[in-house]
Amino acid sequence: MATWLEQNPALATLSHRLKEARDKGTLCLQAGDLGCASAPSNIALLKYWGKSESVAQVPVNSSLSLTLDSFRATTQVEVIGRFSPTSEALQAVERPEFVFRLNDHERPLPEKMSRFLQQILLGFADDIALRITSYNNFPTACGVASSAAGYAALVGSIADLLNLEKHFDSNELTLWLAEWARLGSGSATRSAVPVSGGVSGQFVAWELMSDQMTTKSYQVPAASGLAQLQHCVLVLDDSEKAIGSSEGHALAKTSPFQPLRLAQFPLRLEQMKRALQSDDVSIVASLTECDAYEMHTVMATGKTPLWYMSVDTVEALSRFVRRRNDLRLKMFWTLDAGANPHLIFEHSAHDGLADFFEELASLARFKNGYVLSGTNTGCGLVLGRNAGAPTRGGSLSEPLKLSLTEAVSHFRKGCAIC
Ligand code: PMV
């Protein structure tokens, strides 16, 4: 397979410009230079499952997500040295070194991330050593993609370090962020859309273009009612999942349902965009639930069947849906490659949601369940000092961790902070 930059001429042109800037002396990094960014995670309402076999990190279908403002990764990168075989003053090493600190613990930088950083810096800053300090304000195995927030924040912090706003115009910067985030982790590209024109990137589409080789991420406008949608995660099992998404993506093509899914997906994306603009929560709900069910069907019918839902997931969701249908509540669910449902709702559904959590709290099987509830602040990717610090409490907003009983009173009160 060709290298990432060979496959991506637009990104290669931008990398080349940075190389020229380095040669001219306008891009000059030295020890102590810092870059910071904070990025939200996201949950796909229309999901991508399956990747191209010929182009790196290109999905076989488009997707559309809701930005999870308060589930964030904050990352700071600091230049800690420059290594040049020709410099007498500094010790020569073969490749840059990375020191990594995640959630207040030093650990080896994962190999995938190390290769990724070397690719980003290739040609203009591949001789620098970096200290990378990152903080995720939500538990890693709770059903919220930490890789989406993590890679978006990492790419954002490098953009800040390189002072890209000086070297690129805003379209080029947007492209650079989205493309590098995509190459880090597919769903990260939906977290790397900067807030523009005062509009939060609450809904973001990641569209597969007709050449089936390139993609584009962009904000999708929504009517005012849907822009107020709220979200929480019902955590039923916070152990690490056994099968990672890379393995799952590779199996997608072996399901007999995948061709059917891919054939009707473009229409579903259009229907979703229309429903978001026309404030039609019931259509958004049915498209979202249908899409999640369909992805899990593809997962469960491949050559190696993958089953991410637990018995508790099914039990909780059937109770949730029954209550929603009976009372016509404006709430719906979705599920990624894990057992923990995401619940999405309008303010008017708070009482119904509180009743639902009360019902679960009365059942012994859910005694270890809890709820992570975020605030809807309209805060997307933030670069620079406003990103906050990569430590506990340093983040812009934190999700609340509530027992089921606490969730009952939280939503019963009307949840003023949501
Ligand atoms: O971003 P990845 O490569 O880990 O894949 C994630 C895929 C899903 O979360 C299941 C769906 C999606 O579109 O986010």
Coordinates of C-alpha atoms and ligand atoms in Angstrom, one line a residue:
M1 CA 0.0 0.0 0.0
A2 CA 1.2 3.5 -0.8
T3 CA 2.2 5.8 2.1
W4 CA -0.4 8.0 3.6
L5 CA 0.9 11.1 1.9
E6 CA 1.2 9.3 -1.5
Q7 CA -2.5 8.5 -1.1
N8 CA -3.4 12.0 -0.1
P9 CA -2.0 14.7 -2.4
A10 CA -3.8 17.5 -0.6
L11 CA -2.1 16.6 2.7
A12 CA 1.2 16.0 0.9
T13 CA 1.1 19.6 -0.4
L14 CA 0.5 21.0 3.1
S15 CA 3.3 18.9 4.5
H16 CA 5.6 20.1 1.7
R17 CA 4.7 23.7 2.6
L18 CA 5.8 23.1 6.2
K19 CA 9.0 21.7 4.9
E20 CA 9.6 24.9 2.9
A21 CA 8.7 26.9 6.0
R22 CA 11.3 25.0 8.0
D23 CA 13.9 25.5 5.3
K24 CA 13.2 29.3 5.2
G25 CA 13.4 29.5 9.0
T26 CA 9.7 30.5 9.5
L27 CA 8.9 27.2 11.1
C28 CA 11.4 26.7 13.9
L29 CA 10.8 24.5 16.9
Q30 CA 12.9 24.6 20.1
A31 CA 13.0 22.9 23.5
G32 CA 10.2 24.3 25.6
D33 CA 7.8 25.0 22.8
L34 CA 4.2 23.9 23.7
G35 CA 1.1 23.0 21.8
C36 CA -2.3 22.3 23.5
A37 CA -5.7 21.1 22.4
S38 CA -8.9 19.7 23.8
A39 CA -11.3 17.6 21.7
P40 CA -14.7 16.1 22.4
S41 CA -15.6 12.5 21.7
N42 CA -18.6 11.7 19.5
I43 CA -21.2 9.1 19.1
A44 CA -22.3 8.0 15.6
L45 CA -26.0 8.2 14.9
L46 CA -25.3 6.7 11.5
K47 CA -22.3 4.4 11.9
Y48 CA -19.4 3.4 9.7
W49 CA -18.5 -0.3 9.8
G50 CA -16.0 -1.6 7.3
K51 CA -12.9 0.0 5.8
S52 CA -11.5 0.2 2.3
E53 CA -8.9 -2.4 1.5
S54 CA -6.9 -0.2 -0.8
V55 CA -6.9 3.2 0.8
A56 CA -5.7 3.8 4.4
Q57 CA -8.5 4.7 6.9
V58 CA -11.2 5.2 4.3
P59 CA -14.6 3.9 5.4
V60 CA -16.9 1.9 3.1
N61 CA -19.8 4.1 4.1
S62 CA -20.4 7.6 5.3
S63 CA -21.4 8.3 8.9
L64 CA -22.9 11.1 11.0
S65 CA -22.3 11.8 14.7
L66 CA -23.4 13.8 17.7
T67 CA -20.5 15.6 19.4
L68 CA -20.1 14.7 23.0
D69 CA -19.0 18.1 24.3
S70 CA -18.1 17.1 27.9
F71 CA -16.5 13.7 27.1
R72 CA -13.1 15.2 26.3
A73 CA -9.4 14.5 25.9
T74 CA -7.0 17.3 26.6
T75 CA -3.5 17.0 25.3
Q76 CA -0.3 19.0 25.6
V77 CA 2.8 18.4 23.6
E78 CA 6.2 19.9 24.5
V79 CA 9.4 19.9 22.6
I80 CA 12.0 18.3 24.9
G81 CA 14.9 18.1 22.5
R82 CA 16.1 18.1 18.9
F83 CA 18.3 15.3 17.6
S84 CA 20.5 15.7 14.7
P85 CA 23.3 13.4 13.6
T86 CA 25.2 16.4 12.3
S87 CA 24.9 18.5 15.5
E88 CA 27.9 18.3 17.7
A89 CA 26.1 19.9 20.6
L90 CA 23.4 17.3 20.8
Q91 CA 23.6 13.6 21.0
A92 CA 22.6 11.8 17.8
V93 CA 19.8 9.3 17.9
E94 CA 18.2 7.4 15.0
R95 CA 14.7 8.6 15.5
P96 CA 12.7 11.0 17.7
E97 CA 11.7 9.9 21.1
F98 CA 8.3 10.4 22.7
V99 CA 7.6 10.5 26.4
F100 CA 4.0 9.8 27.1
R101 CA 1.8 10.5 30.2
L102 CA -1.8 9.5 30.1
N103 CA -4.2 10.3 33.0
D104 CA -1.3 11.2 35.3
H105 CA 0.7 8.0 34.6
E106 CA 3.8 7.7 32.5
R107 CA 3.6 4.8 30.1
P108 CA 5.2 3.7 26.8
L109 CA 3.6 5.5 23.8
P110 CA 1.6 2.9 21.9
E111 CA 3.5 1.8 18.8
K112 CA 0.5 2.9 16.6
M113 CA 0.6 6.4 18.0
S114 CA 4.4 6.6 17.7
R115 CA 4.3 5.7 14.0
F116 CA 1.5 8.2 13.6
L117 CA 3.4 11.0 15.1
Q118 CA 6.5 10.3 13.0
Q119 CA 4.3 10.4 9.8
I120 CA 2.8 13.8 10.8
L121 CA 6.2 15.3 11.5
L122 CA 7.9 13.7 8.5
G123 CA 10.1 16.0 6.5
F124 CA 10.0 19.1 8.7
A125 CA 10.1 18.1 12.4
D126 CA 10.9 14.4 12.5
D127 CA 14.1 15.2 14.5
I128 CA 12.3 16.5 17.6
A129 CA 11.6 14.7 20.8
L130 CA 8.2 15.4 22.4
R131 CA 6.6 15.0 25.8
I132 CA 3.0 14.2 25.3
T133 CA 0.7 14.6 28.3
S134 CA -2.9 13.7 27.8
Y135 CA -6.0 13.4 30.0
N136 CA -9.3 11.8 29.3
N137 CA -12.1 13.0 31.5
F138 CA -14.2 9.8 31.1
P139 CA -13.4 6.1 31.8
T140 CA -11.8 4.4 28.8
A141 CA -14.1 1.4 28.7
C142 CA -17.5 3.1 29.2
G143 CA -18.7 2.9 25.6
V144 CA -17.4 6.4 24.6
A145 CA -14.7 6.3 22.0
S146 CA -11.6 7.5 23.7
S147 CA -9.6 7.1 20.5
A148 CA -11.8 9.7 18.7
A149 CA -11.2 12.3 21.4
G150 CA -7.6 11.2 21.9
Y151 CA -6.4 11.4 18.3
A152 CA -8.4 14.6 17.6
A153 CA -6.7 16.3 20.7
L154 CA -3.3 14.9 19.7
V155 CA -3.6 16.3 16.1
G156 CA -4.9 19.6 17.5
S157 CA -2.0 19.9 19.9
I158 CA 0.5 19.4 17.1
A159 CA -1.3 22.0 15.0
D160 CA -1.0 24.4 17.9
L161 CA 2.7 23.5 18.4
L162 CA 3.4 24.1 14.7
N163 CA 1.4 27.4 14.8
L164 CA -0.5 26.2 11.8
E165 CA -2.8 29.2 11.8
K166 CA 0.2 31.2 10.6
H167 CA 1.1 28.8 7.8
F168 CA -2.4 27.7 6.5
D169 CA -5.6 29.5 5.7
S170 CA -8.7 28.2 7.6
N171 CA -9.8 25.7 4.9
E172 CA -6.3 24.3 4.8
L173 CA -6.2 24.0 8.6
T174 CA -9.6 22.3 8.7
L175 CA -8.4 19.8 6.1
W176 CA -5.1 19.2 7.8
L177 CA -6.9 18.5 11.2
A178 CA -9.6 16.3 9.7
E179 CA -7.3 14.3 7.5
W180 CA -4.6 13.6 10.2
A181 CA -7.3 12.8 12.8
R182 CA -8.9 10.3 10.3
L183 CA -5.5 8.7 9.7
G184 CA -5.1 8.2 13.5
S185 CA -8.6 6.8 14.1
G186 CA -11.5 6.9 11.7
S187 CA -14.1 8.3 14.0
A188 CA -11.6 10.9 15.3
T189 CA -12.1 12.9 12.1
R190 CA -15.7 13.7 13.4
S191 CA -14.1 15.2 16.5
A192 CA -11.6 17.3 14.7
V193 CA -14.0 19.8 13.1
P194 CA -13.2 23.2 14.6
V195 CA -16.1 25.4 15.8
S196 CA -16.8 28.0 13.1
G197 CA -19.0 31.0 12.8
G198 CA -20.2 30.5 16.4
V199 CA -21.9 27.2 15.4
S200 CA -20.9 24.3 17.4
G201 CA -20.1 21.1 15.5
Q202 CA -22.9 19.3 17.3
F203 CA -23.7 17.1 14.3
V204 CA -20.8 16.2 12.0
A205 CA -20.9 14.1 8.9
W206 CA -17.9 12.1 7.6
E207 CA -18.8 11.6 4.0
L208 CA -17.3 9.1 1.6
M209 CA -17.0 10.8 -1.8
S210 CA -18.1 9.2 -5.0
D211 CA -14.5 8.2 -5.9
Q212 CA -14.7 5.8 -2.9
M213 CA -11.2 7.0 -2.0
T214 CA -11.6 10.4 -0.4
T215 CA -13.7 11.6 2.5
K216 CA -14.8 15.0 3.8
S217 CA -15.9 15.9 7.4
Y218 CA -18.2 18.8 7.9
Q219 CA -20.8 20.3 10.3
V220 CA -24.4 19.4 9.6
P221 CA -26.9 22.2 10.4
A222 CA -29.7 21.3 12.7
A223 CA -32.9 23.1 13.7
S224 CA -33.0 24.7 17.1
G225 CA -34.9 22.0 18.9
L226 CA -32.5 19.2 17.8
A227 CA -29.5 21.4 18.6
Q228 CA -30.7 21.1 22.2
L229 CA -30.5 17.3 22.3
Q230 CA -28.9 15.8 25.4
H231 CA -27.1 12.6 26.0
C232 CA -25.9 10.2 28.6
V233 CA -24.3 6.7 28.7
L234 CA -25.9 3.9 30.6
V235 CA -22.8 2.0 31.7
L236 CA -23.6 -1.7 32.3
D237 CA -20.2 -3.1 31.8
D238 CA -17.0 -1.1 32.0
S239 CA -14.5 -3.9 31.3
E240 CA -12.3 -3.6 28.2
K241 CA -14.0 -5.1 25.1
A242 CA -12.6 -8.3 23.8
I243 CA -12.7 -7.5 20.1
G244 CA -11.3 -4.2 19.0
S245 CA -12.9 -2.3 16.1
S246 CA -10.0 -2.9 13.7
E247 CA -10.7 -6.6 13.7
G248 CA -14.5 -5.9 13.4
H249 CA -14.1 -3.6 10.4
A250 CA -12.1 -6.3 8.6
L251 CA -14.9 -8.8 9.1
A252 CA -17.8 -6.5 8.0
K253 CA -17.4 -7.6 4.3
T254 CA -18.1 -11.2 5.3
S255 CA -21.6 -10.5 6.4
P256 CA -24.4 -11.1 3.8
F257 CA -26.1 -8.0 5.2
Q258 CA -23.3 -5.7 4.5
P259 CA -24.1 -5.2 0.8
L260 CA -27.7 -4.4 1.7
R261 CA -26.5 -1.9 4.3
L262 CA -24.2 -0.2 1.9
A263 CA -26.7 0.0 -0.9
Q264 CA -29.3 2.0 1.1
F265 CA -26.9 4.0 3.2
P266 CA -26.6 7.2 1.0
L267 CA -30.4 7.5 1.2
R268 CA -30.3 7.1 5.0
L269 CA -27.7 9.9 5.3
E270 CA -29.9 12.2 3.2
Q271 CA -33.0 11.4 5.3
M272 CA -31.0 12.1 8.5
K273 CA -29.7 15.5 7.3
R274 CA -33.3 16.4 6.3
A275 CA -34.7 15.3 9.6
L276 CA -32.1 17.3 11.5
Q277 CA -32.9 20.4 9.6
S278 CA -36.7 20.0 9.9
D279 CA -36.5 19.4 13.7
D280 CA -38.1 15.9 13.3
V281 CA -36.9 14.0 16.4
S282 CA -39.0 11.0 15.7
I283 CA -37.3 10.4 12.3
V284 CA -33.9 11.1 13.8
A285 CA -34.7 8.5 16.5
S286 CA -35.9 5.8 14.1
L287 CA -33.0 6.3 11.7
T288 CA -30.5 6.1 14.5
E289 CA -32.0 3.0 16.2
C290 CA -32.4 1.3 12.8
D291 CA -28.8 2.0 11.9
A292 CA -27.4 0.7 15.2
Y293 CA -29.4 -2.4 14.9
E294 CA -28.3 -2.9 11.4
M295 CA -24.6 -2.5 12.3
H296 CA -25.0 -5.0 15.1
T297 CA -26.6 -7.4 12.6
V298 CA -23.7 -7.1 10.3
M299 CA -21.3 -7.6 13.2
A300 CA -23.2 -10.7 14.3
T301 CA -23.4 -12.4 10.9
G302 CA -19.8 -12.2 9.7
K303 CA -17.5 -15.1 9.3
T304 CA -16.5 -14.7 12.9
P305 CA -19.8 -13.5 14.5
L306 CA -19.2 -10.6 16.9
W307 CA -21.7 -10.0 19.7
Y308 CA -21.2 -6.8 21.6
M309 CA -24.6 -6.5 23.4
S310 CA -24.9 -8.2 26.7
V311 CA -28.1 -9.7 28.2
D312 CA -28.3 -6.6 30.3
T313 CA -28.0 -4.3 27.2
V314 CA -31.0 -6.1 25.7
E315 CA -33.0 -6.1 28.9
A316 CA -32.3 -2.4 29.5
L317 CA -33.1 -1.3 25.9
S318 CA -36.3 -3.3 25.7
R319 CA -37.5 -1.5 28.9
F320 CA -36.4 1.9 27.5
V321 CA -38.1 1.4 24.2
R322 CA -41.3 0.1 25.7
R323 CA -41.6 3.1 28.0
R324 CA -40.7 5.5 25.2
N325 CA -43.3 4.0 22.8
D326 CA -46.0 3.9 25.5
L327 CA -45.5 7.5 26.6
R328 CA -44.4 8.9 23.2
L329 CA -41.2 10.3 24.9
K330 CA -38.7 12.1 22.8
M331 CA -35.8 9.8 23.5
F332 CA -33.8 7.1 21.6
W333 CA -30.8 4.9 21.9
T334 CA -27.7 3.9 20.0
L335 CA -24.9 1.4 20.7
D336 CA -21.3 1.3 19.4
A337 CA -19.0 -1.7 19.5
G338 CA -19.7 -2.3 23.2
A339 CA -22.4 -3.2 25.6
N340 CA -23.2 0.3 27.0
P341 CA -26.2 2.1 25.4
H342 CA -26.1 5.8 24.6
L343 CA -29.4 7.5 25.4
I344 CA -30.3 10.7 23.6
F345 CA -33.2 12.8 24.6
E346 CA -35.0 16.1 24.6
H347 CA -35.5 18.0 27.9
S348 CA -39.2 17.1 27.8
A349 CA -38.2 13.4 28.3
H350 CA -36.4 14.0 31.7
D351 CA -39.2 12.6 33.8
G352 CA -39.6 9.6 31.6
L353 CA -35.9 9.0 31.8
A354 CA -35.9 9.3 35.6
D355 CA -38.7 6.7 35.7
F356 CA -36.7 4.4 33.5
F357 CA -33.6 4.7 35.8
E358 CA -35.9 4.1 38.8
E359 CA -37.1 0.9 37.1
L360 CA -33.6 -0.3 36.5
A361 CA -32.5 0.6 40.0
S362 CA -35.2 -1.7 41.4
L363 CA -33.7 -4.7 39.6
A364 CA -30.8 -6.6 41.2
R365 CA -29.1 -7.3 37.8
F366 CA -28.5 -3.6 37.3
K367 CA -27.0 -2.9 40.8
N368 CA -23.6 -2.1 39.3
G369 CA -25.0 0.1 36.5
Y370 CA -24.3 3.8 36.4
V371 CA -24.9 6.8 34.2
L372 CA -22.4 9.3 32.7
S373 CA -24.2 12.4 31.9
G374 CA -22.7 15.3 29.9
T375 CA -23.5 18.9 29.5
N376 CA -24.3 20.4 26.2
T377 CA -22.0 23.4 25.9
G378 CA -21.5 23.6 22.2
C379 CA -17.8 23.2 22.6
G380 CA -15.9 21.4 19.8
L381 CA -12.2 21.2 19.2
V382 CA -10.3 23.9 21.0
L383 CA -6.7 24.8 20.1
G384 CA -4.3 26.7 22.3
R385 CA -4.3 27.9 25.8
N386 CA -8.1 27.9 26.1
A387 CA -8.0 24.1 25.8
G388 CA -7.3 23.8 29.6
A389 CA -4.8 21.6 31.3
P390 CA -4.2 17.8 30.7
T391 CA -5.0 16.9 34.3
R392 CA -8.0 16.0 36.4
G393 CA -10.2 19.0 36.8
G394 CA -8.3 20.9 34.0
S395 CA -10.8 20.1 31.4
L396 CA -13.4 22.5 30.1
S397 CA -16.3 20.3 31.3
E398 CA -16.6 16.9 33.0
P399 CA -19.3 14.3 32.6
L400 CA -21.1 13.5 35.9
K401 CA -20.9 10.0 37.2
L402 CA -24.2 9.1 38.8
S403 CA -25.5 5.9 40.3
L404 CA -28.9 4.8 39.0
T405 CA -30.6 6.3 42.1
E406 CA -28.7 9.6 41.7
A407 CA -29.7 9.6 38.0
V408 CA -33.3 9.4 39.1
S409 CA -33.1 12.6 41.2
H410 CA -30.8 14.3 38.7
F411 CA -33.3 14.0 35.9
R412 CA -36.4 14.4 38.1
K413 CA -35.1 17.8 39.1
G414 CA -35.1 18.8 35.5
C415 CA -31.3 18.7 35.3
A416 CA -30.7 22.4 35.1
I417 CA -27.1 22.1 34.0
C418 CA -27.8 19.9 30.9
Ligands
PMV1 O1 -13.0 4.8 14.8 P1 -12.9 3.3 14.8 O2 -12.0 2.8 13.7 O3 -12.5 2.8 16.1 O4 -14.3 2.6 14.4 C1 -15.5 2.9 15.2 C2 -16.7 2.4 14.6 C3 -18.0 2.7 15.4 O5 -17.7 3.4 16.5 C4 -18.6 1.4 15.8 C5 -19.0 3.4 14.5 C6 -18.7 4.9 14.3 O6 -19.0 5.3 13.2 O7 -18.1 5.6 15.2

